[in-house]
Coordinates of C-alpha atoms in Angstrom, one line a residue:
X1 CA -69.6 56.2 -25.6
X2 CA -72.0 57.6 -23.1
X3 CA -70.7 60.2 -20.9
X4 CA -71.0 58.3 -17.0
X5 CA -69.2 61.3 -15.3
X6 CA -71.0 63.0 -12.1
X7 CA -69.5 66.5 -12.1
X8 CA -67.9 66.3 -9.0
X9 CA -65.6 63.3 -9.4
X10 CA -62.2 63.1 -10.3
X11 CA -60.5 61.2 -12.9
X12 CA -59.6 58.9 -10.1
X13 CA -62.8 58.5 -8.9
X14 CA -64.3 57.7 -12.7
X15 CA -62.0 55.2 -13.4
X16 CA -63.0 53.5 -9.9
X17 CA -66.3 53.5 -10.1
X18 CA -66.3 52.3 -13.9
X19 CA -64.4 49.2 -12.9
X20 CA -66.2 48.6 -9.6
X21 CA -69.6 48.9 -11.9
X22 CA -68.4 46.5 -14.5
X23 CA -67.6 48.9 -17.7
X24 CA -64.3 47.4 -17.1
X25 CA -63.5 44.2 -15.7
X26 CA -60.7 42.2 -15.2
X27 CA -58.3 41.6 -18.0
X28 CA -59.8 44.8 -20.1
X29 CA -57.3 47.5 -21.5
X30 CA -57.4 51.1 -20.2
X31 CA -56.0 53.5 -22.5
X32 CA -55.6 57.2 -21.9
X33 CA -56.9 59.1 -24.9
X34 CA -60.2 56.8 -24.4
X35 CA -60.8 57.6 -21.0
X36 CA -60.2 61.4 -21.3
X37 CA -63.3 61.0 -24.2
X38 CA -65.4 59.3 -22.3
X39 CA -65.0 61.3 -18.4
X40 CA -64.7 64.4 -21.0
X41 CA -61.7 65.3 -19.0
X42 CA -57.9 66.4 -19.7
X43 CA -55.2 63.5 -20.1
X44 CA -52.9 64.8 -17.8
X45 CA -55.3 64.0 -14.6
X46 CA -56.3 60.5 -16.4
X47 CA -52.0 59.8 -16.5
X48 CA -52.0 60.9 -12.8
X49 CA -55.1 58.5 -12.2
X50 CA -54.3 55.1 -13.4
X51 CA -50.7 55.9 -11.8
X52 CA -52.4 55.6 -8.8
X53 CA -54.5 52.9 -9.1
X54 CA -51.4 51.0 -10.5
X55 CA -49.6 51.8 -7.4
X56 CA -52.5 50.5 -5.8
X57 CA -52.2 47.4 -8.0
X58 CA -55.7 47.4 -9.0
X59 CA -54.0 48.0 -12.7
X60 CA -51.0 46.0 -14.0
X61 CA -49.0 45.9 -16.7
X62 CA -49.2 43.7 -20.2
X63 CA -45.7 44.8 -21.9
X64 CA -46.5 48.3 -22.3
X65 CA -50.4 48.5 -21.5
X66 CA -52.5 49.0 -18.5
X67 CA -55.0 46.6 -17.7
X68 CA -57.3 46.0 -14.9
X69 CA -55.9 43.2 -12.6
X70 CA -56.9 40.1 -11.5
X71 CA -56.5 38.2 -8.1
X72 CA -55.1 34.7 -7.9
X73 CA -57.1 32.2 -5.9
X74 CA -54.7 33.2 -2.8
X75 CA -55.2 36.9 -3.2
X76 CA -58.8 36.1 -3.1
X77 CA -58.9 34.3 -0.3
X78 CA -56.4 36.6 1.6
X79 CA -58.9 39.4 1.0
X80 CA -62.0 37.5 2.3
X81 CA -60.2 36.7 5.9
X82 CA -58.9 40.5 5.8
X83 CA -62.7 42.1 4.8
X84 CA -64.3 39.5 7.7
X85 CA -62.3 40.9 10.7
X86 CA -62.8 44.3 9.3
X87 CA -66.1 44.2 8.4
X88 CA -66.7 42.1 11.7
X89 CA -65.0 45.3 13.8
X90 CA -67.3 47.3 12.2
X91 CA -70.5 45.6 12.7
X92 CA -69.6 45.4 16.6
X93 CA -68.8 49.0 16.8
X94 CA -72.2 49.8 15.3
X95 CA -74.2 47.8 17.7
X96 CA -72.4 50.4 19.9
X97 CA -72.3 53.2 18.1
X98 CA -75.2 53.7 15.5
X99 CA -77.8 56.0 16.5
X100 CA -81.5 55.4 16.2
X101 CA -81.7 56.6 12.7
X102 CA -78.6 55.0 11.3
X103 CA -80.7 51.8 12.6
X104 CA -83.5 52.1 10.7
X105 CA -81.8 53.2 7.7
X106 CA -80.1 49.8 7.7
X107 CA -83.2 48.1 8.3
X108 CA -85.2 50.1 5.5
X109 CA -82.3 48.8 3.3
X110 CA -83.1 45.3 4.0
X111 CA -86.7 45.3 3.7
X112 CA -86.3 46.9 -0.2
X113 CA -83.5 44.8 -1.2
X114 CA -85.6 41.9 -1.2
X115 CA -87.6 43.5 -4.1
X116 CA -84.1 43.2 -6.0
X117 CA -84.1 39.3 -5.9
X118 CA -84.5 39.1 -9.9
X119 CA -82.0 41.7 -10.6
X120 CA -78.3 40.2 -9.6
X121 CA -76.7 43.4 -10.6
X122 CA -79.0 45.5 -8.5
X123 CA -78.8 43.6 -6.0
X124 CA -74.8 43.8 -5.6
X125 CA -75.3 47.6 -5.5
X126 CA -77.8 47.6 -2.9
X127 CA -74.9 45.2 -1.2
X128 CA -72.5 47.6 -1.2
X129 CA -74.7 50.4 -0.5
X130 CA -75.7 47.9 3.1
X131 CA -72.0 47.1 3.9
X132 CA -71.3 51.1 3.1
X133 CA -73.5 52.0 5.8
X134 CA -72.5 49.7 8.7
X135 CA -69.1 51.0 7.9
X136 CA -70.1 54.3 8.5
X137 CA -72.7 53.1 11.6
X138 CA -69.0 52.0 13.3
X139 CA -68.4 55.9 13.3
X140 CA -64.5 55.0 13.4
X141 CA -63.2 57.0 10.5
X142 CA -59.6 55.1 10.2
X143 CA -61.2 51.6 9.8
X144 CA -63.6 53.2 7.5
X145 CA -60.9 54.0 5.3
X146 CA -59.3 50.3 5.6
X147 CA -62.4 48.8 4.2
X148 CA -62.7 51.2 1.4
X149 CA -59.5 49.9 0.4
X150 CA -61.0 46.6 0.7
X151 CA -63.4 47.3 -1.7
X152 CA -62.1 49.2 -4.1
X153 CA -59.7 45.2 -4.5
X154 CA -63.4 43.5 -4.0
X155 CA -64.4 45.2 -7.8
X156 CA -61.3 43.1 -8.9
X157 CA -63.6 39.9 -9.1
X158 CA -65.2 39.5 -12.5
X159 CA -68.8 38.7 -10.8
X160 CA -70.9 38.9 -7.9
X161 CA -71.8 35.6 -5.8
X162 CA -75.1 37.0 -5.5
X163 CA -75.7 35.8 -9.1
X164 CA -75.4 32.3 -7.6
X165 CA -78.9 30.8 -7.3
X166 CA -80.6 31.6 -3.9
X167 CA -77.8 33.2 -2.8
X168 CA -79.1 36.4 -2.8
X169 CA -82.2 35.5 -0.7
X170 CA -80.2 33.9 1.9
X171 CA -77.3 37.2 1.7
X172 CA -80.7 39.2 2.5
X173 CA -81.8 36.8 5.8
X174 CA -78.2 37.2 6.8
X175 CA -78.0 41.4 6.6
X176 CA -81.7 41.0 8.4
X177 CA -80.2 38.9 11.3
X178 CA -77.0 41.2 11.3
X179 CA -79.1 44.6 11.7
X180 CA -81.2 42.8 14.8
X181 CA -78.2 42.5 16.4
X182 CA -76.9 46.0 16.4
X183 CA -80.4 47.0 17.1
X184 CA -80.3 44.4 20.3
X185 CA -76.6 46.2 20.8
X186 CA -75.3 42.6 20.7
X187 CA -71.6 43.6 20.2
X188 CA -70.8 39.5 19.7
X189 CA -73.4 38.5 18.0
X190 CA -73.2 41.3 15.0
X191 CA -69.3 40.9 15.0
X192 CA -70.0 36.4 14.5
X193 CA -73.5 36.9 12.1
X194 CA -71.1 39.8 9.5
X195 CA -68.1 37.2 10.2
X196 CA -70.7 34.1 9.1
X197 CA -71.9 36.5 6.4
X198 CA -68.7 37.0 4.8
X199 CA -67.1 33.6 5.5
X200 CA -70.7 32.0 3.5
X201 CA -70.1 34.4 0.6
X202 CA -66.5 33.4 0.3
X203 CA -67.4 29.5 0.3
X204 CA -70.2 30.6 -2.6
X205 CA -68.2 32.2 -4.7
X206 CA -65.3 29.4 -4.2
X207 CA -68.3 26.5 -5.2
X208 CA -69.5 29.0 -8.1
X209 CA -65.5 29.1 -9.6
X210 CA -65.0 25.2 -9.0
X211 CA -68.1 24.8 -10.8
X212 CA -67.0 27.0 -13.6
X213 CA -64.0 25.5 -13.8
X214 CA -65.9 21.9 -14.4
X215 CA -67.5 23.1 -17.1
X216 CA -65.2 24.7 -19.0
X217 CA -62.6 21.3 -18.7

């Protein structure tokens, strides 16, 4: 397998950032010995690794193996009305907070998403690269912590409503009218267009597993 490791990661890191990419999704077996080959690192921080991500439940256990977990449709929806006041708080402290160049980063980001529209998979990078940065634009370092945590359980979800068609065009219109309201320093109105944001992509992704469902029955 090919060797995905930046040198400055940890094992706990690696393992993160392979799920949150898709190398392993929900349901998919870790073993130790294979992760120490492919991060080219020592078993004993790979143990101490999926321990913690176990005790953060984003492994489980199948008898005597670890897997990746999945969320139930209640654990799902939980985390969508725990990421919108979050990611709502955020969004209101930026229209205070965010300085001048934080602003036009956000708005660069926009304006070359949009070139991503073919590429689903790009496009939920470029996502969570946006949502990274009003995070940081709240400059509150304790709730940027609680939405890491948020996110690191958003990789639990096998796919990306952006792959639902025009979704990502109107997720891109939605960031656009979010950064003209921190710009504006509309404390309300960024707080209720990331809230609208998140509450859309939930009801997407809710249509886009009901439809799934359909189809398989």
């Amino acid at each position: 397998m090919k060797d995905i490791r930046p040198a400055q990661k940890d094992a706990y890191e690696l393992i993160l950032e392979a799920i949150d990419v898709g190398v392993y999704r929900p349901g998919d077996r870790l073993v130790e010995s294979e992760l120490a080959e492919r991060f080219g690192v020592s078993r004993t921080p790979i143990r101490e690794a999926l321990q913690r991500l176990e005790t953060q439940s984003l492994l489980s256990r199948d008898g005597r193996s670890l897997i990746v977990s999945s969320l139930t449709h209640d654990q799902m929806a939980e985390l969508y009305v725990v990421r919108a006041e979050l990611e709502g708080l955020a969004a209101r402290l930026a229209s205070r907070h965010a300085t001048a160049e934080e602003i036009r980063v956000l708005r660069s980001m926009v304006e070359d998403d949009f070139k991503l529209l073919n590429d689903p998979a790009a496009l939920a990078r470029a996502n969570r690269r946006f949502h990274k940065q009003i995070h940081l634009a709240s400059h509150n370092r304790y709730l940027v912590q609680q939405l890491d945590l948020v996110h690191r359980t958003m990789a639990l979800m096998a796919n990306t409503s952006l792959a639902v068609d025009g979704r990502g065009r109107d997720a891109l219109s939605e960031h656009d009218a979010l950064v003209c309201a921190i710009e504006a320093g509309d404390g309300d109105a960024a707080y209720d267009a990331l809230k609208r944001h998140i509450s859309i992509a939930f009801e997407t992704r809710l249509r886009h597993d009901a439809d799934a469902m359909l189809a398989e029955g």
